[in-house]
Coordinates of C-alpha atoms and ligand atoms in Angstrom, one line a residue:
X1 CA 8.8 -41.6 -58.0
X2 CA 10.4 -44.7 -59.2
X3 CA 13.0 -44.5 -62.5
X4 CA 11.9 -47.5 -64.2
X5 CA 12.0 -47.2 -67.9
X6 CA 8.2 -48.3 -69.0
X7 CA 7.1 -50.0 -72.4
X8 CA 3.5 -49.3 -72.9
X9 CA 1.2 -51.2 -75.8
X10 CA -2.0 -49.1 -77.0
X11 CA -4.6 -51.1 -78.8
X12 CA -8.0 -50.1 -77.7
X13 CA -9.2 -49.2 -81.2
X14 CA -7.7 -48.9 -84.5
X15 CA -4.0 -47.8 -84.0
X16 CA -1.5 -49.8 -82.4
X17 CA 0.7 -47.7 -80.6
X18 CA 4.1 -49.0 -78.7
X19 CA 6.0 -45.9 -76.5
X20 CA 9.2 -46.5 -73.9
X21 CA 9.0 -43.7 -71.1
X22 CA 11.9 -42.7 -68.5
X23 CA 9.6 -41.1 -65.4
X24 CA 8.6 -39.2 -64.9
X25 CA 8.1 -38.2 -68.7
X26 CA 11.0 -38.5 -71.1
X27 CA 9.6 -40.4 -74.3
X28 CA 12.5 -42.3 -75.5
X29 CA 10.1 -43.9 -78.5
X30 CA 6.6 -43.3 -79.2
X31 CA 5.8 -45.4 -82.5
X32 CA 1.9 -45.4 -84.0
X33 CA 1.1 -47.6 -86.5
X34 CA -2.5 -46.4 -88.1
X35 CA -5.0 -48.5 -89.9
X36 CA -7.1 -45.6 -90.6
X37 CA -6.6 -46.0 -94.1
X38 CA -8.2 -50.0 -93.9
X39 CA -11.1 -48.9 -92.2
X40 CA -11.8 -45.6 -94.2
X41 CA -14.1 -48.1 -96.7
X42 CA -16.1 -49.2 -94.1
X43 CA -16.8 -45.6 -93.2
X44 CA -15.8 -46.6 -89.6
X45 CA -13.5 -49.5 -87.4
X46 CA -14.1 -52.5 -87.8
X47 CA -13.3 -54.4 -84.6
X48 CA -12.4 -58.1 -86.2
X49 CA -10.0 -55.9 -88.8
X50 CA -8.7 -53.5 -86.2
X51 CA -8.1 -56.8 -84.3
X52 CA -6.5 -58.6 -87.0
X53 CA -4.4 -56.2 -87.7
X54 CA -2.9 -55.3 -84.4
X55 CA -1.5 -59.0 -84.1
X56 CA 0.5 -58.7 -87.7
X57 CA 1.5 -55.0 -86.2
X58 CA 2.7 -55.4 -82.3
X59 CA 5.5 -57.3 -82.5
X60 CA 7.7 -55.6 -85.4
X61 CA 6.2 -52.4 -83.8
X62 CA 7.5 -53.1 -80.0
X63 CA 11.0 -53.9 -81.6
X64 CA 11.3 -50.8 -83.2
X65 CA 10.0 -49.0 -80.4
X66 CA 12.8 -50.2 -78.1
X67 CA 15.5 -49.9 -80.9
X68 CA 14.4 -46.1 -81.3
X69 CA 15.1 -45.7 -77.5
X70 CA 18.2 -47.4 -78.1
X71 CA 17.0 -50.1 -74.8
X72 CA 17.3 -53.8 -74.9
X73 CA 14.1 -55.2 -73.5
X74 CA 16.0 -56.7 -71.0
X75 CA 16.3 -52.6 -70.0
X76 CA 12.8 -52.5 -69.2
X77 CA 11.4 -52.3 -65.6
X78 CA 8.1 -52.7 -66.3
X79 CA 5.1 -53.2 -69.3
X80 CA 2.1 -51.9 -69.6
X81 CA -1.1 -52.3 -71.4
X82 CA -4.7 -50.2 -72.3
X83 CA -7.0 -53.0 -70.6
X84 CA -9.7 -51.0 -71.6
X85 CA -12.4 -49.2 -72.8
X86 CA -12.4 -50.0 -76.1
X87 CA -12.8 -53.2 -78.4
X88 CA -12.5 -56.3 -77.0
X89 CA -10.9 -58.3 -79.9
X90 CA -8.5 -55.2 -79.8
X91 CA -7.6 -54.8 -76.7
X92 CA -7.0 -58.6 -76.2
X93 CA -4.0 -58.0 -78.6
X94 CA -2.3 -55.4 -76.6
X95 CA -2.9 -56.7 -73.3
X96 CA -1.7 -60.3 -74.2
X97 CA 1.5 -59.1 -75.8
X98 CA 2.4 -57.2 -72.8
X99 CA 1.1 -59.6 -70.2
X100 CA 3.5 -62.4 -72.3
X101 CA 6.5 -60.1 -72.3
X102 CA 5.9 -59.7 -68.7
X103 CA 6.2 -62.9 -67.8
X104 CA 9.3 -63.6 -69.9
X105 CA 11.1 -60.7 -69.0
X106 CA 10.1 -61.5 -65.1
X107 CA 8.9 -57.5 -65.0
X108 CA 5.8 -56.0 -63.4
X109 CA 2.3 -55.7 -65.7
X110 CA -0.1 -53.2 -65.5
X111 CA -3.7 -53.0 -66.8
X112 CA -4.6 -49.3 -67.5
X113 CA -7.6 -47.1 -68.7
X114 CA -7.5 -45.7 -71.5
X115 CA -9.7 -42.6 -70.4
X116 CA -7.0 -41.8 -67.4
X117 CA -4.6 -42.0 -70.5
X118 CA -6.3 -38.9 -72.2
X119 CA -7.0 -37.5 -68.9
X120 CA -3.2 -36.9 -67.9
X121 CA -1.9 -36.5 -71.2
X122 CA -1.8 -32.6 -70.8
X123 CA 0.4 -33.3 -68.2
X124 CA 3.0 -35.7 -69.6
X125 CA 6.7 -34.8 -67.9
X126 CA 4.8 -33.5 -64.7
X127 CA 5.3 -35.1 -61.3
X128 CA 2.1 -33.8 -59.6
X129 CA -1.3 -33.9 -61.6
X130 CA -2.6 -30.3 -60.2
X131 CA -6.8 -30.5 -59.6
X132 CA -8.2 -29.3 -62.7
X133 CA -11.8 -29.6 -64.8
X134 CA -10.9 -31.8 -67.6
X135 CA -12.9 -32.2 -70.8
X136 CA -12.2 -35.3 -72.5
X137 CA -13.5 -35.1 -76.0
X138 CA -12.4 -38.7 -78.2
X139 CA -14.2 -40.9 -81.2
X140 CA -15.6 -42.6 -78.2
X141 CA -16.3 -40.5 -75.5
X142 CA -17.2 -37.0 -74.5
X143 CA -17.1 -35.9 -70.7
X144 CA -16.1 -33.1 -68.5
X145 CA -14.2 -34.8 -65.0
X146 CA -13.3 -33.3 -62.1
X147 CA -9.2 -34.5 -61.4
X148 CA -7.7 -33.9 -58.1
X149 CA -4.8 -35.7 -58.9
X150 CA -4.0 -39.1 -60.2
X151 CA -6.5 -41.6 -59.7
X152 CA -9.1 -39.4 -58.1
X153 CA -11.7 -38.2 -60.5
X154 CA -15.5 -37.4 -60.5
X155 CA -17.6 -37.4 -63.7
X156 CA -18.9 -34.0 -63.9
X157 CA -20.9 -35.0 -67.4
X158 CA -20.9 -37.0 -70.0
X159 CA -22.7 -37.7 -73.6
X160 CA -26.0 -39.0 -73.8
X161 CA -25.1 -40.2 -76.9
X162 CA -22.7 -39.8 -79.7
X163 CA -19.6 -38.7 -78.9
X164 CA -18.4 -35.4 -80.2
X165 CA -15.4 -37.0 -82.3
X166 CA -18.1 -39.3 -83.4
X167 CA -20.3 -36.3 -84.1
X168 CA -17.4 -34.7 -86.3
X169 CA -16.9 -38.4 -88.2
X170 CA -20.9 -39.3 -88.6
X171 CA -21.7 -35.3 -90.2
X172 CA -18.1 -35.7 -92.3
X173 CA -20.1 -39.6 -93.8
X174 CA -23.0 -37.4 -94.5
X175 CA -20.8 -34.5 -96.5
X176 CA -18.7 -37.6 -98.5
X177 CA -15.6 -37.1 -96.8
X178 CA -13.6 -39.2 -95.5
X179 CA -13.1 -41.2 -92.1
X180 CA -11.9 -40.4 -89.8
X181 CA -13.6 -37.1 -90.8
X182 CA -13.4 -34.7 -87.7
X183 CA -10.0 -33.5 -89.5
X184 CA -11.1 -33.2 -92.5
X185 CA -14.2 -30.7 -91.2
X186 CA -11.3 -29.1 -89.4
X187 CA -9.4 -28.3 -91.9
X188 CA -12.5 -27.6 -94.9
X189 CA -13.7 -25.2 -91.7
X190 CA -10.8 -22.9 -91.9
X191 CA -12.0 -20.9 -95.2
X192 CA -16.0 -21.3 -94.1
X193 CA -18.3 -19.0 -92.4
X194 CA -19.1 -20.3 -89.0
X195 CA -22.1 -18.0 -89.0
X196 CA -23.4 -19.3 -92.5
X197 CA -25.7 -22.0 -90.8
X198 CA -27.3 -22.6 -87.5
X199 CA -26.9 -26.0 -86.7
X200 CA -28.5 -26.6 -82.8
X201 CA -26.6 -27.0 -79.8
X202 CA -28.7 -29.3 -77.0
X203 CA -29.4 -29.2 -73.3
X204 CA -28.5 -25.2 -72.9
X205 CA -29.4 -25.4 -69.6
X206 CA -26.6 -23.8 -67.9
X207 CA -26.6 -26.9 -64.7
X208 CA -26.5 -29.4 -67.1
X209 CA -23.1 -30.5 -68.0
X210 CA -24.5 -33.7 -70.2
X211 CA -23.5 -33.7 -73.7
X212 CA -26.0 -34.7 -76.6
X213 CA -24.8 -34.6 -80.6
X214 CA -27.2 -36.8 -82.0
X215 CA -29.4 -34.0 -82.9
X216 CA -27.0 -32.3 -84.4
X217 CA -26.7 -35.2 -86.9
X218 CA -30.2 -35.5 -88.1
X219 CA -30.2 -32.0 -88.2
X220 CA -26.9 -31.7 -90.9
X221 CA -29.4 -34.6 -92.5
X222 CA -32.7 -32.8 -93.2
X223 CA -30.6 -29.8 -93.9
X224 CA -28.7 -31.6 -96.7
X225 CA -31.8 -33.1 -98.2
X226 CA -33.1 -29.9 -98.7
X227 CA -30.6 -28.1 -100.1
X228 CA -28.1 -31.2 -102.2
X229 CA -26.0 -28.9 -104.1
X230 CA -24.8 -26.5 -101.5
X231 CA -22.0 -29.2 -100.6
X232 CA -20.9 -29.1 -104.4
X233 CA -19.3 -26.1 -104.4
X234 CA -16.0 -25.0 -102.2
X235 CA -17.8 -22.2 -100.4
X236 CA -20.6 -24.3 -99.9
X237 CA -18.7 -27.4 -98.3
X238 CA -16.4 -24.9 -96.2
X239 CA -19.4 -22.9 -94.6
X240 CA -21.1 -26.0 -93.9
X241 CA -18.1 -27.6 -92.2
X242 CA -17.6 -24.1 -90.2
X243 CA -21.0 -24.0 -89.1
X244 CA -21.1 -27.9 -88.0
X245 CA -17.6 -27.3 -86.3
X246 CA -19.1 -24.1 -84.5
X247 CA -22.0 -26.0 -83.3
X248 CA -19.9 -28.8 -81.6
X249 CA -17.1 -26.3 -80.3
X250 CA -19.4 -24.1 -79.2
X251 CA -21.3 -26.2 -76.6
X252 CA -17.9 -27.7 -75.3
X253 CA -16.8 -24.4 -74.7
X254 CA -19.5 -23.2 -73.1
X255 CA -20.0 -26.2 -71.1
X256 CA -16.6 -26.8 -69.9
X257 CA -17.0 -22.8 -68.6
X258 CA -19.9 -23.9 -66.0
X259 CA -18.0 -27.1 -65.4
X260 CA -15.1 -24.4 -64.1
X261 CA -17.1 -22.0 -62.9
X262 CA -19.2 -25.1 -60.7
X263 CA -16.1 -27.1 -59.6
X264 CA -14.9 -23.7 -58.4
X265 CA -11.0 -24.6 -59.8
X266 CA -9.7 -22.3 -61.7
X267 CA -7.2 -24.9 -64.3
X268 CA -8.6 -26.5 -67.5
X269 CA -7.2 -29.5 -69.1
X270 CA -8.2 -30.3 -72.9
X271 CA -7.6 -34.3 -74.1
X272 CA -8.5 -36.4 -76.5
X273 CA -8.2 -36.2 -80.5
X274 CA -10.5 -33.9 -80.9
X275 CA -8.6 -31.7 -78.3
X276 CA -6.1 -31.2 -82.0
X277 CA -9.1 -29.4 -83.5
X278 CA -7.8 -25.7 -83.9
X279 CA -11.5 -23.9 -83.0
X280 CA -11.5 -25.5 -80.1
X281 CA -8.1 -24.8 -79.0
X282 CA -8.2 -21.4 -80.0
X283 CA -11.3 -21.0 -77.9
X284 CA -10.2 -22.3 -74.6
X285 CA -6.7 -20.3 -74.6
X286 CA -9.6 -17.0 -75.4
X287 CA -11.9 -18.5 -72.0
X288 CA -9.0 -19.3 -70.4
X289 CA -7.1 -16.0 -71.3
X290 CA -10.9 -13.6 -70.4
X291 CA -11.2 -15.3 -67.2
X292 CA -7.8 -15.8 -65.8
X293 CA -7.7 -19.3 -65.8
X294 CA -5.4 -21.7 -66.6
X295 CA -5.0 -23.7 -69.7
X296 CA -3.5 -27.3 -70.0
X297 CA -2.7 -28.8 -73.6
X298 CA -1.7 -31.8 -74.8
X299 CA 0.8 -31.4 -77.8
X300 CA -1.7 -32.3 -81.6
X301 CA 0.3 -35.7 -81.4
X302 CA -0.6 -36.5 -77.8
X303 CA -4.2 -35.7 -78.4
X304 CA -4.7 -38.8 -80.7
X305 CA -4.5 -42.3 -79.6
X306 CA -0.9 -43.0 -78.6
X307 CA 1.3 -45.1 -76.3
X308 CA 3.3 -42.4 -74.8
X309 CA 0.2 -41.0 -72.5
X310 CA -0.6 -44.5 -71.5
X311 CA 3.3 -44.7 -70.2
X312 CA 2.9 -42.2 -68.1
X313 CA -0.3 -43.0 -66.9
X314 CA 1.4 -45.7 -65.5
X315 CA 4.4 -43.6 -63.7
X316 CA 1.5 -42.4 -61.8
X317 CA -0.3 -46.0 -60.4
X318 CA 3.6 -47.5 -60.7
X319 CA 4.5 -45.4 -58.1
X320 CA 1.7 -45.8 -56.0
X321 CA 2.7 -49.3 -56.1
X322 CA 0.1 -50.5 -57.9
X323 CA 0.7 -54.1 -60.6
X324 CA -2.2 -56.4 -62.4
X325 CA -1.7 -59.7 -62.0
X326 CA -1.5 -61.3 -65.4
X327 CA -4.7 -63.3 -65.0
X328 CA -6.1 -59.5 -65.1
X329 CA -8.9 -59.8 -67.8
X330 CA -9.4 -56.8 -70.5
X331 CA -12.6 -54.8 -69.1
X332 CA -13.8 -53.0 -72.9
X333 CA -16.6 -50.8 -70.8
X334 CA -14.0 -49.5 -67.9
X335 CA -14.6 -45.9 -67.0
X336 CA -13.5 -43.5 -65.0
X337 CA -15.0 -41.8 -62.0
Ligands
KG4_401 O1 -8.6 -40.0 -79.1 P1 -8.8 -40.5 -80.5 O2 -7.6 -40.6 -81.3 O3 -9.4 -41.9 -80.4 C1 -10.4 -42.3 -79.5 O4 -10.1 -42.7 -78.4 O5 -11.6 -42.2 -79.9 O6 -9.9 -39.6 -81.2 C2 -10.3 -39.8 -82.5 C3 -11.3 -38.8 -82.9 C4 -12.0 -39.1 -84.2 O7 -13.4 -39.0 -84.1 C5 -11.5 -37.9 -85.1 O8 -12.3 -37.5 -86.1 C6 -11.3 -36.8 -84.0 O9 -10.8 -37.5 -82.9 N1 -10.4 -35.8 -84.5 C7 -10.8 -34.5 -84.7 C8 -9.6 -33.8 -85.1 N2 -8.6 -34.7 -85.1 C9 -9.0 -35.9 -84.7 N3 -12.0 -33.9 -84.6 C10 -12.1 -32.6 -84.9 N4 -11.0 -31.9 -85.3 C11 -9.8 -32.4 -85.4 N5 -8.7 -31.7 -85.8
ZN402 ZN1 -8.6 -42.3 -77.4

C-alpha cells in the first residue's frame, strides 16, 4: 500500500469538507465547514447557495486543513476529489479546486464516489475491506450492498423513493422542526414512546430488500391533520418522534437482517449520517449481538458527510493504481454497483 500523504476535498452537498490522510488511515486534519445553518430557511439545500458557498469556503478551508496536519502542500502525494453523486454546481467546486492544485503541485488526481466513501468509512485505518452486507442509509440515498472488498460491490436494494435521512428531514418539516431534522427526531425520540403510534413500514415482503418511505410521509401527514395539538405538548412531540423513528429503524433493521441472512456473510457494515442515529445503532449491535454476527461502525463524526472517508477511499483505488485525468468531468448521478 503506497504511503502517500492524501488531501481529499468533499463538496457533493452542503458541507465542504477538506481532510489530509497518511495510509492507510491516520487522519492528520479532517476540517468540515457546515452551511446547514444557511439552508435551514429554505427547509432544505439549496444547490446555487450550497454552490456559492463552497467557493468562498475551500480555499481558507484546504489551508487550514494542511496547517492542522502540520504538512506543506508541497508534502502532499496526491489530491482527491467527490466527483460525484451529488449536486453538480457543488461538486464542480470541489473537483476544480483539487484538479487545479493537482496540476500545480504536479501530484496525481483522483475522481471518487461519494457512495464508496460512506461505504468504507466503517473501515477507516483498515488495510483489507473484509466482504460484508453494507447498509448505506444518507439524506440521499438508502441501499443495502453487497462489498467484497474495495471496488467490488453489488446493489442488494435500494429506495424507491425518499431516502430514509430524507424521510427523518421531510416528517421533522411536517413537526416544525428544524433541517436537517433526522437529529432533532433523534434526540426528541429519546423521552417518547415508540409504541405510542403506528406509523407503516412498506414492502414487508421478506425477498424484497427495496426501500420505500414515502408512505410513511403522508401517513405522519393525515395523522397530523387529524389530531393538530398532539405535537403541542412535550409528550406529545416525543412519542410522535419515537414512533416515526421506530417505523424507519425498524424496517432497516429488519431488512438489513435478510440482506445478511440472503448474502449468506455473516459481517454488517452501518454508513451514512443516519448510521449516528442511536435506535438504529443500538439495534444492529442487539441483531448483530442475537445472531453472532459482526458489526462495523463508523465513529458519529464519520457517519456525516466528511473528507476523511473520501481520503481513504482513495488509499484503496491509489493503490490499485488507479488516477483521473484532469479532463475527468463531475458525474452528479454516479452509483455504485
Ligand atoms: O451522509 P449525510 O451527512 O449526507 C448525505 O450524503 O446525504 O446524511 C445526512 C442525513 C440527513 O438527512 C440527516 O437528517 C440525517 O443524515 N441524520 C440523522 C441523524 N444524524 C444525521 N438521521 C437520524 N438520526 C440522526 N441522529
Ligand atoms: Zn453523504
Amino acid at each position: 500500500m503506497s504511503a502517500t500523504t492524501i488531501l481529499a476535498i468533499e463538496s457533493s452537498c452542503d458541507e465542504t469538507a477538506a481532510a489530509v490522510l497518511r495510509p492507510p488511515g491516520t487522519i492528520l486534519s479532517s476540517l468540515i465547514a457546515s452551511q446547514a445553518e444557511l439552508h435551514s430557511r429554505f427547509g432544505g439545500v439549496v444547490p446555487e447557495v450550497a454552490s456559492r458557498n463552497h467557493l468562498l469556503a475551500i480555499d481558507p478551508l484546504v489551508r487550514r486543513a494542511l496547517e492542522e496536519a502540520g504538512i506543506s502542500a508541497n508534502d502532499l502525494g496526491a489530491v482527491v476529489a467527490t466527483s460525484g453523486p451529488g449536486l453538480a454546481p457543488a461538486l464542480l467546486v470541489g473537483a476544480s479546486y483539487a484538479k487545479g492544485l493537482s496540476l500545480a503541485l504536479g501530484i496525481p488526481y483522483l475522481a471518487l464516489n461519494h457512495l464508496e466513501g460512506h461505504l468504507l468509512s466503517p473501515f477507516l485505518g483498515s488495510e483489507e475491506i473484509p466482504p460484508h452486507v453494507a447498509l448505506l442509509v444518507s439524506g440521499g440515498h438508502t441501499q443495502l450492498t453487497m462489498v467484497r472488498g474495495a471496488g467490488d460491490y453489488t446493489v442488494m436494494g435500494r429506495t424507491l423513493d425518499d431516502a430514509a435521512g430524507e424521510a427523518f428531514d421531510k416528517v421533522a418539516k411536517l413537526l416544525g422542526l428544524s433541517y436537517p431534522g433526522g437529529i432533532e427526531i433523534d434526540r426528541l425520540a429519546e423521552q417518547g414512546d415508540p409504541r405510542a403510534h403506528e406509523f407503516p413500514q412498506a414492502l414487508p415482503e421478506r425477498e424484497n430488500l427495496d426501500f420505500s418511505f414515502s408512505g410513511l410521509k403522508t401517513s405522519v401527514r393525515y395523522f397530523l391533520e387529524k389530531n393538530p395539538a398532539m405535537p403541542k405538548t412535550t409528550q406529545g412531540m416525543a412519542d410522535i418522534c419515537a414512533s416515526v423513528r421506530q417505523a424507519i429503524v425498524g424496517v432497516l433493521l429488519r431488512k438489513t437482517e435478510h440482506a445478511v441472512v440472503a448474502s449468506g456473510l455473516r459481517r454488517i457494515a452501518l454508513s451514512g449520517g443516519v448510521a449516528a442515529n442511536r435506535a438504529l445503532r443500538e439495534g444492529m449491535m442487539n441483531l448483530c449481538q442475537s445472531k453472532g454476527w459482526e458489526l462495523h461502525l463508523p465513529s458519529p463524526e464519520l457517519s456525516t458527510d466528511n473528507a476523511a472517508m473520501m481520503a481513504f477511499a482513495a488509499v484503496h483505488h491509489l493503490a490499485m493504481g488507479e488516477r483521473s485525468p484532469v479532463i475527468r468531468e463531475i458525474s452528479p448521478q454516479w452509483q455504485v454497483g
